[in-house]
Amino acid sequence: MLPAVLGIENDGLNLAVNLLLLFLAIIWFALIFWTYTDARRRISDPMLVGCATAASLFPFVGTVIYMILRPPEFLEDAYEREVSIESSETLIKVLKELQHSQAEMHASVQRLEQAMQASRRRAAARTAQQRQAAGGGEREAAAERRLT
């Protein structure tokens, strides 16, 4: 016969109380394990992980206290956030450099277009002068032909 818990002499009731206590003990150990694994995922300092686990040794109350005081985010989430911020800052820096180089390139293209237009104007003026000079020589030859 099982020893009486809390002075209960009824076998059925004693068995129910023993099963309830076993269930509470299993839940308590599960909460200790959960506190330990959750603390490892949220806290980088091993000493604080140990303190959180030790606090959960007080049945049920320690785990509730840990849940109130625990950090709000996992270490992996904090790392991902930091990496995301760094990559965003790098992207912004690259885009600013690209914008600056694009502005320089745009100015260079405009200067090149202006130089090409000036070159075309000079070439057109030269061609006009050559035609005029060639046309003037033909007029004199035609005038001489008329005279003779």
XYZ file of N, CA and C in Angstrom:
444
model
N 0.838 -1.182 0.000
C 0.000 0.000 0.000
C 0.881 1.243 0.000
N 0.444 2.261 -0.773
C 1.200 3.502 -0.877
C 1.072 4.296 0.413
N 2.143 5.038 0.737
C 2.030 5.868 1.944
C 0.990 6.968 1.736
N 0.330 7.316 2.777
C -0.732 8.319 2.710
C -0.119 9.700 2.527
N -0.650 10.420 1.561
C -0.190 11.783 1.316
C -1.231 12.707 1.918
N -0.762 13.672 2.656
C -1.638 14.641 3.303
C -2.636 13.972 4.245
N -2.282 12.808 4.737
C -3.134 12.105 5.696
C -4.372 11.498 5.081
N -4.380 11.270 3.786
C -5.543 10.687 3.114
C -5.464 9.173 3.261
N -6.526 8.556 3.775
C -6.555 7.114 3.999
C -7.268 6.368 2.884
N -8.064 7.045 2.075
C -8.800 6.412 0.990
C -7.824 6.106 -0.145
N -7.790 4.833 -0.606
C -6.831 4.427 -1.626
C -7.069 5.138 -2.956
N -8.279 5.256 -3.385
C -8.590 5.907 -4.666
C -8.226 7.382 -4.651
N -8.588 8.044 -3.561
C -8.273 9.464 -3.429
C -6.778 9.670 -3.281
N -6.116 8.773 -2.555
C -4.667 8.840 -2.382
C -3.975 8.676 -3.739
N -4.458 7.736 -4.570
C -3.893 7.533 -5.903
C -4.087 8.786 -6.763
N -5.253 9.400 -6.686
C -5.524 10.610 -7.466
C -4.601 11.751 -7.044
N -4.397 11.900 -5.738
C -3.504 12.955 -5.237
C -2.072 12.672 -5.667
N -1.642 11.403 -5.581
C -0.282 11.050 -6.014
C -0.087 11.323 -7.515
N -1.087 10.988 -8.323
C -0.995 11.268 -9.759
C -0.965 12.774 -10.034
N -1.752 13.528 -9.272
C -1.742 14.980 -9.420
C -0.379 15.551 -9.055
N 0.204 15.072 -7.971
C 1.538 15.536 -7.570
C 2.592 15.148 -8.607
N 2.471 13.927 -9.165
C 3.395 13.504 -10.217
C 3.244 14.407 -11.447
N 2.003 14.709 -11.803
C 1.747 15.592 -12.939
C 2.343 16.978 -12.691
N 2.155 17.519 -11.483
C 2.716 18.832 -11.148
C 4.241 18.807 -11.169
N 4.837 17.698 -10.702
C 6.299 17.579 -10.735
C 6.800 17.534 -12.179
N 6.086 16.803 -13.044
C 6.479 16.738 -14.456
C 6.360 18.119 -15.099
N 5.274 18.822 -14.814
C 5.093 20.180 -15.345
C 6.201 21.094 -14.830
N 6.543 20.962 -13.560
C 7.587 21.802 -12.967
C 8.927 21.554 -13.655
N 9.305 20.293 -13.856
C 10.568 19.994 -14.540
C 10.524 20.456 -16.003
N 9.368 20.342 -16.623
C 9.233 20.826 -18.000
C 9.403 22.345 -18.053
N 8.871 23.051 -17.050
C 9.040 24.506 -17.002
C 10.494 24.891 -16.750
N 11.188 24.113 -15.920
C 12.618 24.369 -15.704
C 13.369 24.203 -17.025
N 13.081 23.121 -17.743
C 13.743 22.891 -19.030
C 13.379 23.987 -20.028
N 12.105 24.366 -20.081
C 11.684 25.426 -20.998
C 12.385 26.738 -20.674
N 12.479 27.070 -19.371
C 13.151 28.299 -18.963
C 14.606 28.276 -19.402
N 15.265 27.144 -19.212
C 16.672 27.020 -19.603
C 16.837 27.207 -21.113
N 16.039 26.510 -21.917
C 16.183 26.618 -23.376
C 15.794 28.006 -23.879
N 14.748 28.598 -23.297
C 14.350 29.938 -23.712
C 15.409 30.965 -23.324
N 15.987 30.820 -22.135
C 17.030 31.750 -21.698
C 18.259 31.642 -22.598
N 18.603 30.429 -23.018
C 19.753 30.264 -23.924
C 19.498 30.948 -25.266
N 18.263 30.981 -25.719
C 17.937 31.612 -27.001
C 17.842 33.129 -26.892
N 17.636 33.648 -25.671
C 17.437 35.085 -25.507
C 18.596 35.805 -24.830
N 19.412 35.100 -24.076
C 20.458 35.735 -23.274
C 21.805 35.166 -23.698
N 22.779 36.055 -23.938
C 24.095 35.584 -24.377
C 25.018 35.262 -23.202
N 24.772 35.832 -22.036
C 25.637 35.607 -20.874
C 25.256 34.298 -20.176
N 26.188 33.335 -20.084
C 25.863 32.053 -19.438
C 25.487 32.205 -17.958
N 26.045 33.199 -17.297
C 25.723 33.407 -15.879
C 24.246 33.794 -15.714
N 23.763 34.659 -16.597
C 22.355 35.053 -16.520
C 21.429 33.901 -16.896
N 21.876 33.044 -17.810
C 21.085 31.852 -18.150
C 20.963 30.961 -16.921
N 22.072 30.799 -16.201
C 22.051 30.003 -14.973
C 21.154 30.612 -13.910
N 21.188 31.933 -13.778
C 20.323 32.602 -12.797
C 18.845 32.434 -13.157
N 18.531 32.529 -14.441
C 17.139 32.342 -14.868
C 16.682 30.921 -14.587
N 17.556 29.960 -14.848
C 17.207 28.560 -14.578
C 17.059 28.326 -13.080
N 17.949 28.923 -12.288
C 17.864 28.770 -10.833
C 16.580 29.404 -10.297
N 16.165 30.514 -10.891
C 14.922 31.154 -10.445
C 13.727 30.253 -10.713
N 13.797 29.474 -11.795
C 12.662 28.601 -12.103
C 12.627 27.367 -11.214
N 13.635 27.173 -10.367
C 13.596 26.064 -9.412
C 12.526 26.294 -8.344
N 12.134 27.568 -8.146
C 11.006 27.834 -7.263
C 9.757 27.469 -8.053
N 9.008 26.503 -7.584
C 7.919 25.954 -8.408
C 6.957 27.020 -8.921
N 6.839 27.069 -10.235
C 5.889 27.872 -10.989
C 6.114 29.378 -10.857
N 6.416 29.883 -9.676
C 6.601 31.320 -9.478
C 7.871 31.796 -10.175
N 8.949 31.010 -10.093
C 10.212 31.393 -10.725
C 10.079 31.523 -12.235
N 9.324 30.621 -12.844
C 9.124 30.689 -14.295
C 8.301 31.916 -14.668
N 7.305 32.245 -13.868
C 6.494 33.434 -14.134
C 7.351 34.689 -14.009
N 8.204 34.741 -12.997
C 9.102 35.892 -12.835
C 10.044 35.994 -14.029
N 10.574 34.845 -14.472
C 11.449 34.857 -15.650
C 10.691 35.375 -16.874
N 9.443 34.945 -17.055
C 8.666 35.381 -18.216
C 8.429 36.888 -18.191
N 8.333 37.464 -17.011
C 8.138 38.912 -16.902
C 9.435 39.657 -17.207
N 10.563 39.130 -16.737
C 11.836 39.842 -16.844
C 12.675 39.473 -18.065
N 12.280 38.484 -18.834
C 13.117 38.017 -19.944
C 13.223 39.074 -21.045
N 14.306 39.034 -21.832
C 14.459 39.975 -22.952
C 13.349 39.769 -23.986
N 12.947 40.833 -24.656
C 11.800 40.737 -25.564
C 12.063 39.990 -26.862
N 13.328 39.846 -27.272
C 13.583 39.196 -28.558
C 14.683 38.147 -28.441
N 14.660 37.221 -29.380
C 15.682 36.179 -29.432
C 16.989 36.774 -29.940
N 18.103 36.133 -29.595
C 19.407 36.588 -30.064
C 19.487 36.530 -31.587
N 18.900 35.501 -32.187
C 18.912 35.374 -33.650
C 18.161 36.530 -34.304
N 17.040 36.924 -33.708
C 16.271 38.039 -34.265
C 17.052 39.346 -34.160
N 17.729 39.542 -33.033
C 18.542 40.745 -32.869
C 19.680 40.764 -33.891
N 20.299 39.597 -34.111
C 21.380 39.503 -35.094
C 20.855 39.802 -36.497
N 19.712 39.225 -36.851
C 19.121 39.480 -38.169
C 18.783 40.956 -38.339
N 18.287 41.588 -37.279
C 17.956 43.010 -37.350
C 19.211 43.836 -37.584
N 20.296 43.511 -36.861
C 21.551 44.241 -37.036
C 22.101 44.064 -38.446
N 22.062 42.834 -38.954
C 22.555 42.572 -40.312
C 21.698 43.316 -41.328
N 20.395 43.338 -41.109
C 19.496 44.041 -42.022
C 19.783 45.541 -42.024
N 20.021 46.104 -40.851
C 20.337 47.530 -40.761
C 21.651 47.821 -41.468
N 22.672 46.977 -41.238
C 23.967 47.170 -41.895
C 23.833 47.086 -43.409
N 23.087 46.099 -43.890
C 22.944 45.952 -45.340
C 22.164 47.121 -45.929
N 21.179 47.623 -45.212
C 20.426 48.786 -45.695
C 21.320 50.020 -45.760
N 22.152 50.212 -44.732
C 23.073 51.344 -44.737
C 24.069 51.229 -45.885
N 24.578 50.028 -46.127
C 25.514 49.815 -47.231
C 24.834 50.084 -48.566
N 23.604 49.620 -48.710
C 22.858 49.845 -49.947
C 22.634 51.333 -50.185
N 22.291 52.062 -49.138
C 22.091 53.508 -49.269
C 23.393 54.184 -49.679
N 24.500 53.768 -49.082
C 25.807 54.339 -49.423
C 26.142 54.077 -50.891
N 25.925 52.849 -51.348
C 26.215 52.503 -52.746
C 25.312 53.290 -53.687
N 24.042 53.429 -53.330
C 23.122 54.183 -54.182
C 23.502 55.660 -54.254
N 23.983 56.228 -53.143
C 24.441 57.622 -53.168
C 25.657 57.766 -54.070
N 26.603 56.812 -53.958
C 27.779 56.855 -54.831
C 27.363 56.707 -56.288
N 26.421 55.828 -56.553
C 25.931 55.628 -57.913
C 25.251 56.889 -58.432
N 24.477 57.533 -57.584
C 23.808 58.767 -57.986
C 24.839 59.848 -58.297
N 25.888 59.944 -57.467
C 26.941 60.934 -57.694
C 27.661 60.655 -59.009
N 28.013 59.390 -59.257
C 28.712 59.054 -60.500
C 27.792 59.245 -61.701
N 26.498 59.007 -61.517
C 25.553 59.231 -62.607
C 25.471 60.724 -62.927
N 25.497 61.572 -61.911
C 25.468 63.017 -62.144
C 26.733 63.454 -62.880
N 27.887 62.905 -62.478
C 29.132 63.225 -63.179
C 29.069 62.762 -64.630
N 28.544 61.570 -64.843
C 28.444 61.040 -66.201
C 27.481 61.886 -67.037
N 26.388 62.315 -66.441
C 25.428 63.151 -67.157
C 26.085 64.466 -67.574
N 26.865 65.070 -66.669
C 27.568 66.310 -67.001
C 28.585 66.069 -68.117
N 29.291 64.952 -68.073
C 30.257 64.628 -69.129
C 29.558 64.440 -70.467
N 28.422 63.769 -70.471
C 27.671 63.560 -71.715
C 27.188 64.897 -72.264
N 26.739 65.783 -71.395
C 26.294 67.099 -71.864
C 27.451 67.880 -72.472
N 28.626 67.845 -71.820
C 29.797 68.523 -72.382
C 30.166 67.927 -73.734
N 30.103 66.608 -73.848
C 30.413 65.937 -75.110
C 29.416 66.326 -76.196
N 28.140 66.382 -75.858
C 27.128 66.798 -76.834
C 27.365 68.236 -77.286
N 27.706 69.125 -76.342
C 27.993 70.513 -76.705
C 29.212 70.593 -77.614
N 30.245 69.798 -77.295
C 31.447 69.797 -78.136
C 31.126 69.271 -79.531
N 30.293 68.240 -79.622
C 29.915 67.697 -80.930
C 29.111 68.722 -81.729
N 28.197 69.426 -81.056
C 27.419 70.449 -81.754
C 28.320 71.576 -82.243
N 29.276 71.991 -81.417
C 30.211 73.042 -81.834
C 31.056 72.558 -83.005
N 31.495 71.304 -82.951
C 32.286 70.741 -84.048
C 31.458 70.685 -85.327
N 30.205 70.311 -85.226
C 29.335 70.270 -86.407
C 29.131 71.671 -86.984
N 28.944 72.654 -86.104
C 28.783 74.032 -86.580
C 30.033 74.516 -87.309
N 31.218 74.208 -86.732
C 32.467 74.610 -87.384
C 32.617 73.920 -88.735
N 32.292 72.610 -88.772
C 32.392 71.873 -90.039
C 31.415 72.436 -91.065
N 30.221 72.782 -90.638
C 29.232 73.356 -91.554
C 29.703 74.716 -92.053
N 30.299 75.508 -91.159
C 30.807 76.823 -91.567
C 31.949 76.655 -92.567
N 32.859 75.701 -92.318
C 33.958 75.442 -93.255
C 33.424 75.012 -94.618
N 32.451 74.119 -94.592
C 31.866 73.636 -95.847
C 31.219 74.790 -96.598
N 30.531 75.652 -95.872
C 29.893 76.810 -96.513
C 30.948 77.734 -97.102
N 32.043 77.950 -96.388
C 33.120 78.804 -96.903
C 33.739 78.179 -98.142
N 33.954 76.855 -98.101
C 34.542 76.182 -99.261
C 33.600 76.265 -100.456
N 32.327 76.099 -100.243
C 31.365 76.206 -101.338
C 31.334 77.628 -101.883
N 31.385 78.557 -100.949
C 31.360 79.954 -101.371
C 32.618 80.279 -102.168
N 33.759 79.767 -101.674
C 35.010 80.014 -102.397
C 34.973 79.315 -103.747
N 34.494 78.098 -103.783
C 34.396 77.371 -105.048
C 33.340 78.006 -105.934
N 32.277 78.451 -105.374
C 31.213 79.102 -106.142
C 31.675 80.442 -106.683
N 32.460 81.168 -105.923
C 32.983 82.464 -106.371
C 33.929 82.280 -107.543
N 34.763 81.237 -107.550
C 35.684 80.950 -108.658
C 34.915 80.569 -109.903
N 33.853 79.860 -109.775
C 33.036 79.461 -110.925
C 32.337 80.677 -111.519
N 31.929 81.605 -110.690
C 31.262 82.813 -111.182
C 32.228 83.657 -112.022
N 33.459 83.755 -111.526
C 34.448 84.534 -112.285
C 34.732 83.871 -113.625
N 34.859 82.521 -113.612
C 35.107 81.803 -114.871
C 33.915 81.967 -115.809
N 32.714 81.932 -115.296
C 31.516 82.100 -116.124
C 31.462 83.524 -116.668
N 31.866 84.490 -115.855
C 31.870 85.885 -116.306
C 32.904 86.074 -117.409
N 34.040 85.419 -117.283
C 35.067 85.516 -118.322
C 34.594 84.857 -119.604
N 33.896 83.780 -119.498
C 33.371 83.096 -120.684
C 32.362 83.995 -121.407
N 31.587 84.687 -120.657
C 30.598 85.568 -121.277
C 31.292 86.707 -122.038
N 32.366 87.148 -121.435
C 33.064 88.264 -122.066
C 33.771 87.825 -123.349
N 34.207 86.658 -123.432
C 34.926 86.210 -124.624
C 34.065 85.611 -125.643
